[in-house]
Structure formats: C-alpha cells, structure tokens
Coordinates of C-alpha atoms in Angstrom, one line a residue:
X1 CA -54.9 22.8 -102.6
X2 CA -55.3 23.7 -106.1
X3 CA -55.6 26.6 -108.7
X4 CA -58.2 25.1 -111.3
X5 CA -57.9 27.4 -114.9
X6 CA -60.9 26.4 -116.6
X7 CA -60.0 26.4 -120.3
X8 CA -62.8 25.8 -122.1
X9 CA -63.3 27.7 -125.9
X10 CA -66.7 29.1 -125.1
X11 CA -65.0 30.8 -122.2
X12 CA -62.0 31.8 -124.2
X13 CA -64.6 33.6 -126.6
X14 CA -66.4 34.8 -123.7
X15 CA -63.8 36.2 -122.5
X16 CA -62.0 38.5 -125.3
X17 CA -65.6 40.1 -125.3
X18 CA -65.9 41.2 -121.5
X19 CA -61.5 42.4 -122.2
X20 CA -63.0 44.7 -124.8
X21 CA -63.2 48.5 -123.7
X22 CA -65.9 48.7 -126.1
X23 CA -67.9 46.6 -124.8
X24 CA -71.2 48.1 -123.0
X25 CA -72.8 47.4 -120.1
X26 CA -75.4 45.0 -121.0
X27 CA -72.9 43.0 -123.2
X28 CA -70.7 42.5 -120.5
X29 CA -72.8 41.8 -117.5
X30 CA -74.8 39.1 -120.1
X31 CA -71.4 37.6 -121.2
X32 CA -70.0 37.4 -117.4
X33 CA -72.9 35.5 -115.8
X34 CA -72.8 32.9 -119.2
X35 CA -69.1 32.6 -118.1
X36 CA -70.3 32.0 -114.6
X37 CA -72.7 29.5 -115.5
X38 CA -69.7 27.8 -117.5
X39 CA -67.4 27.7 -114.8
X40 CA -70.4 26.0 -112.3
X41 CA -70.0 23.1 -114.3
X42 CA -66.4 22.7 -113.2
X43 CA -66.5 24.3 -110.2
X44 CA -69.2 21.8 -108.8
X45 CA -68.0 18.6 -110.3
X46 CA -67.1 16.8 -106.4
X47 CA -70.2 17.6 -105.1
X48 CA -71.6 14.7 -103.0
X49 CA -74.7 12.9 -104.7
X50 CA -77.1 10.6 -102.6
X51 CA -78.9 7.4 -104.3
X52 CA -82.5 7.3 -104.9
X53 CA -85.2 6.0 -107.2
X54 CA -87.4 7.5 -109.7
X55 CA -90.5 6.1 -112.1
X56 CA -89.8 6.7 -115.6
X57 CA -92.8 6.3 -117.8
X58 CA -91.1 2.5 -118.6
X59 CA -90.1 1.4 -115.0
X60 CA -89.0 2.3 -112.0
X61 CA -84.8 3.1 -111.7
X62 CA -82.3 3.9 -109.4
X63 CA -81.3 7.7 -109.8
X64 CA -79.6 10.5 -107.8
X65 CA -79.7 14.1 -106.0
X66 CA -77.6 16.8 -104.6
X67 CA -77.2 15.7 -101.0
X68 CA -74.8 18.5 -100.3
X69 CA -76.7 22.1 -99.1
X70 CA -75.2 25.1 -101.6
X71 CA -74.5 28.6 -100.2
X72 CA -73.2 31.6 -103.1
X73 CA -72.0 34.3 -101.7
X74 CA -70.8 37.0 -103.6
X75 CA -67.8 39.2 -102.1
X76 CA -70.0 43.1 -102.7
X77 CA -70.8 44.2 -105.0
X78 CA -68.8 43.0 -108.4
X79 CA -69.4 39.0 -107.0
X80 CA -73.2 40.0 -107.7
X81 CA -72.8 39.9 -111.3
X82 CA -72.3 36.3 -111.2
X83 CA -74.6 35.1 -108.5
X84 CA -77.7 35.0 -111.8
X85 CA -75.3 32.5 -113.8
X86 CA -74.3 30.1 -110.5
X87 CA -78.2 30.1 -109.5
X88 CA -79.2 29.1 -113.1
X89 CA -78.1 25.8 -112.1
X90 CA -78.3 25.8 -108.3
X91 CA -82.0 27.2 -107.8
X92 CA -81.5 25.6 -104.6
X93 CA -78.8 27.5 -102.9
X94 CA -79.1 29.6 -100.6
X95 CA -77.9 33.3 -101.4
X96 CA -75.7 35.8 -99.0
X97 CA -73.4 38.9 -98.9
X98 CA -70.3 40.1 -97.7
X99 CA -69.8 43.6 -98.6
X100 CA -65.7 44.4 -98.8
X101 CA -64.5 46.9 -100.6
X102 CA -60.3 47.5 -101.0
X103 CA -58.7 51.2 -99.2
X104 CA -57.8 52.4 -102.9
X105 CA -54.7 54.2 -101.0
X106 CA -54.1 51.3 -98.9
X107 CA -55.3 48.1 -100.9
X108 CA -56.0 46.7 -98.2
X109 CA -59.9 45.0 -97.4
X110 CA -62.6 47.4 -95.8
X111 CA -66.0 45.5 -94.1
X112 CA -69.0 46.7 -94.1
X113 CA -71.7 45.0 -94.8
X114 CA -72.8 40.8 -94.2
X115 CA -76.1 38.8 -94.5
X116 CA -75.3 35.1 -94.4
X117 CA -78.0 32.0 -94.2
X118 CA -78.9 30.7 -90.9
X119 CA -77.7 27.6 -91.7
X120 CA -74.4 28.6 -93.3
X121 CA -72.1 26.7 -91.3
X122 CA -73.5 23.3 -92.5
X123 CA -73.4 24.3 -96.2
X124 CA -70.3 23.9 -99.4
X125 CA -70.2 27.9 -99.7
X126 CA -69.5 28.9 -103.6
X127 CA -67.6 32.6 -102.9
X128 CA -67.6 34.6 -106.0
X129 CA -65.9 38.1 -106.9
X130 CA -65.1 38.4 -110.7
X131 CA -61.5 39.3 -110.0
X132 CA -58.8 37.6 -107.4
X133 CA -55.8 40.9 -107.5
X134 CA -54.1 41.3 -104.6
X135 CA -56.4 38.4 -102.8
X136 CA -57.3 41.2 -99.7
X137 CA -60.5 41.1 -100.1
X138 CA -61.1 37.0 -100.6
X139 CA -59.2 36.1 -97.7
X140 CA -60.3 38.2 -95.9
X141 CA -64.3 37.4 -96.7
X142 CA -62.9 33.7 -96.4
X143 CA -61.3 34.7 -92.8
X144 CA -65.1 35.5 -92.1
X145 CA -66.8 32.6 -93.1
X146 CA -64.6 29.9 -91.2
X147 CA -65.3 32.2 -87.9
X148 CA -68.9 31.8 -88.7
X149 CA -68.2 28.0 -88.9
X150 CA -68.0 27.3 -92.7
X151 CA -65.8 24.3 -93.4
X152 CA -66.2 23.5 -97.0
X153 CA -65.1 26.2 -99.0
X154 CA -64.0 27.3 -102.5
X155 CA -63.6 30.5 -104.7
X156 CA -64.7 31.1 -107.9
X157 CA -63.1 34.8 -110.2
X158 CA -63.4 35.4 -113.8
X159 CA -60.2 36.8 -113.8
X160 CA -56.7 35.8 -111.0
X161 CA -53.4 38.1 -110.7
X162 CA -50.5 35.7 -109.3
X163 CA -50.2 37.5 -106.6
X164 CA -53.9 37.3 -105.4
X165 CA -52.9 33.5 -106.0
X166 CA -50.5 33.2 -103.2
X167 CA -51.6 35.7 -101.1
X168 CA -55.1 33.3 -101.1
X169 CA -53.0 29.8 -100.5
X170 CA -51.0 30.8 -98.1
X171 CA -53.8 32.1 -96.1
X172 CA -56.5 29.4 -96.6
X173 CA -54.4 26.4 -98.1
X174 CA -57.6 24.3 -98.3
X175 CA -59.6 26.8 -100.6
X176 CA -59.9 26.0 -103.8
X177 CA -59.5 28.4 -106.7
X178 CA -61.3 27.9 -109.6
X179 CA -60.5 31.1 -111.9
X180 CA -61.4 31.4 -115.5
X181 CA -58.2 33.0 -117.0
X182 CA -55.1 33.1 -114.7
X183 CA -53.8 37.0 -115.8
X184 CA -49.6 38.4 -115.9
X185 CA -50.0 40.4 -112.7
X186 CA -50.7 44.0 -110.6
X187 CA -50.3 47.8 -111.8
X188 CA -48.8 50.5 -109.9
X189 CA -52.8 50.8 -108.6
X190 CA -52.7 46.9 -107.6
X191 CA -55.3 46.3 -110.2
X192 CA -55.2 43.2 -112.9
X193 CA -53.4 43.8 -116.4
X194 CA -54.4 43.0 -119.1
X195 CA -57.7 42.2 -117.1
X196 CA -61.4 43.8 -117.4
X197 CA -60.7 47.2 -115.8
X198 CA -63.5 48.6 -113.0
X199 CA -65.7 45.0 -113.6
X200 CA -67.9 46.4 -110.7
X201 CA -69.1 49.8 -113.0
X202 CA -68.6 48.1 -116.0
X203 CA -71.8 45.6 -114.6
X204 CA -73.8 48.5 -113.4
X205 CA -72.6 51.3 -115.4
X206 CA -71.5 53.5 -112.7
X207 CA -68.6 55.1 -115.3

C-alpha cells in the first residue's frame, strides 16, 4: 500500500510552529488540531458515497451523502490531540481509544487500555497518532483492530520516520499511511529528528 506525504502550504506553515521549541502549549495544541483537520481532506477522499435526492429552494436534484461509516481511533495519549480537528469534518464518526505506550528502555509497545465502538468491525477506521517513530505502537494498534474484525484501516500521523514507515508497511502492507512530513530518522533514544519533541507532553503541558 502507499505512503502519502501531504504537501500543502498551510500544513508546512503550521508544522513550523509545531517544531519550534518556543511554541507554548495552547498554540501547539491548536495548530496540531488544525493540521489534523487539513490532512483529513486528503485521507478521506476515497470514502464511498451514496446517491440521494434533495430539494433546493428551486427544485429537486441528485446529491450525495457518505455511505462509509467512520470510526476514529486515537492511540493514547498523544493521538487525542488530533481528534477534535477530524471530528469537525466528520461529526458522525464514532470514537474509540487504544492505550499503548513505549517502554523507554526496550522501545517496545506496552498495552494498557482499549475501548472501541461495538460495531467497529463494520466501520472504516482512521487510526491516529501524531508521531510514527519506531512503528511499534502503530503496528500493535493495527494488530489489535484486526483481531476485532476491522478490515478497512488508514493510519494518519503528523511526522513519520523512515524506520517506522518501513516497519508498518512490512507488517501491514494493506494499511495506507498519511503523514504531513517524513523526517530524517531516529536518534539513539528512538525519537524522531528533527521532530517535534515529546508530542504528548507538548499537547498536555506535562513538561
């Protein structure tokens, strides 16, 4: 499947704000949500439509409504920072949560929580996490979703490292990756560089 790096002047501008060490929590959170919203246009352009009829002030005419049912699943906790922006465009989407954190010594994913819509298997799932670093958390979350019967998944992140992309494509070649920027790589601690820093801490102001 494909990796789509969404190049757009507005996204580039807002990514510069996110990268800056001088950006405060409020501005970081707002710009992250705005980027997620802008990315949603590209990530959802293949949603299926069904024909309907609508009456305008002048006449009846053929129109279209969404046929696909969507579920939005953030990987906790940083994925929560992308939810509101996406829901602005798809307010009917149901929202699930998967809690996975990275062990800082082994860099392996550790699961701690899940709550998904009961009809998750029948929905197109947009799995979101701002950072695709080693790929461990994303692979784990997709494994988990597939175990629940989900067959239609896309992964959306703000920044991706080549290592994480390679791992995700190797484990789940059927899952397209949408990212705002492919960065240079990972440092010795498994953090993306130049990156954004710890996205969860910057969203919630915990450092």
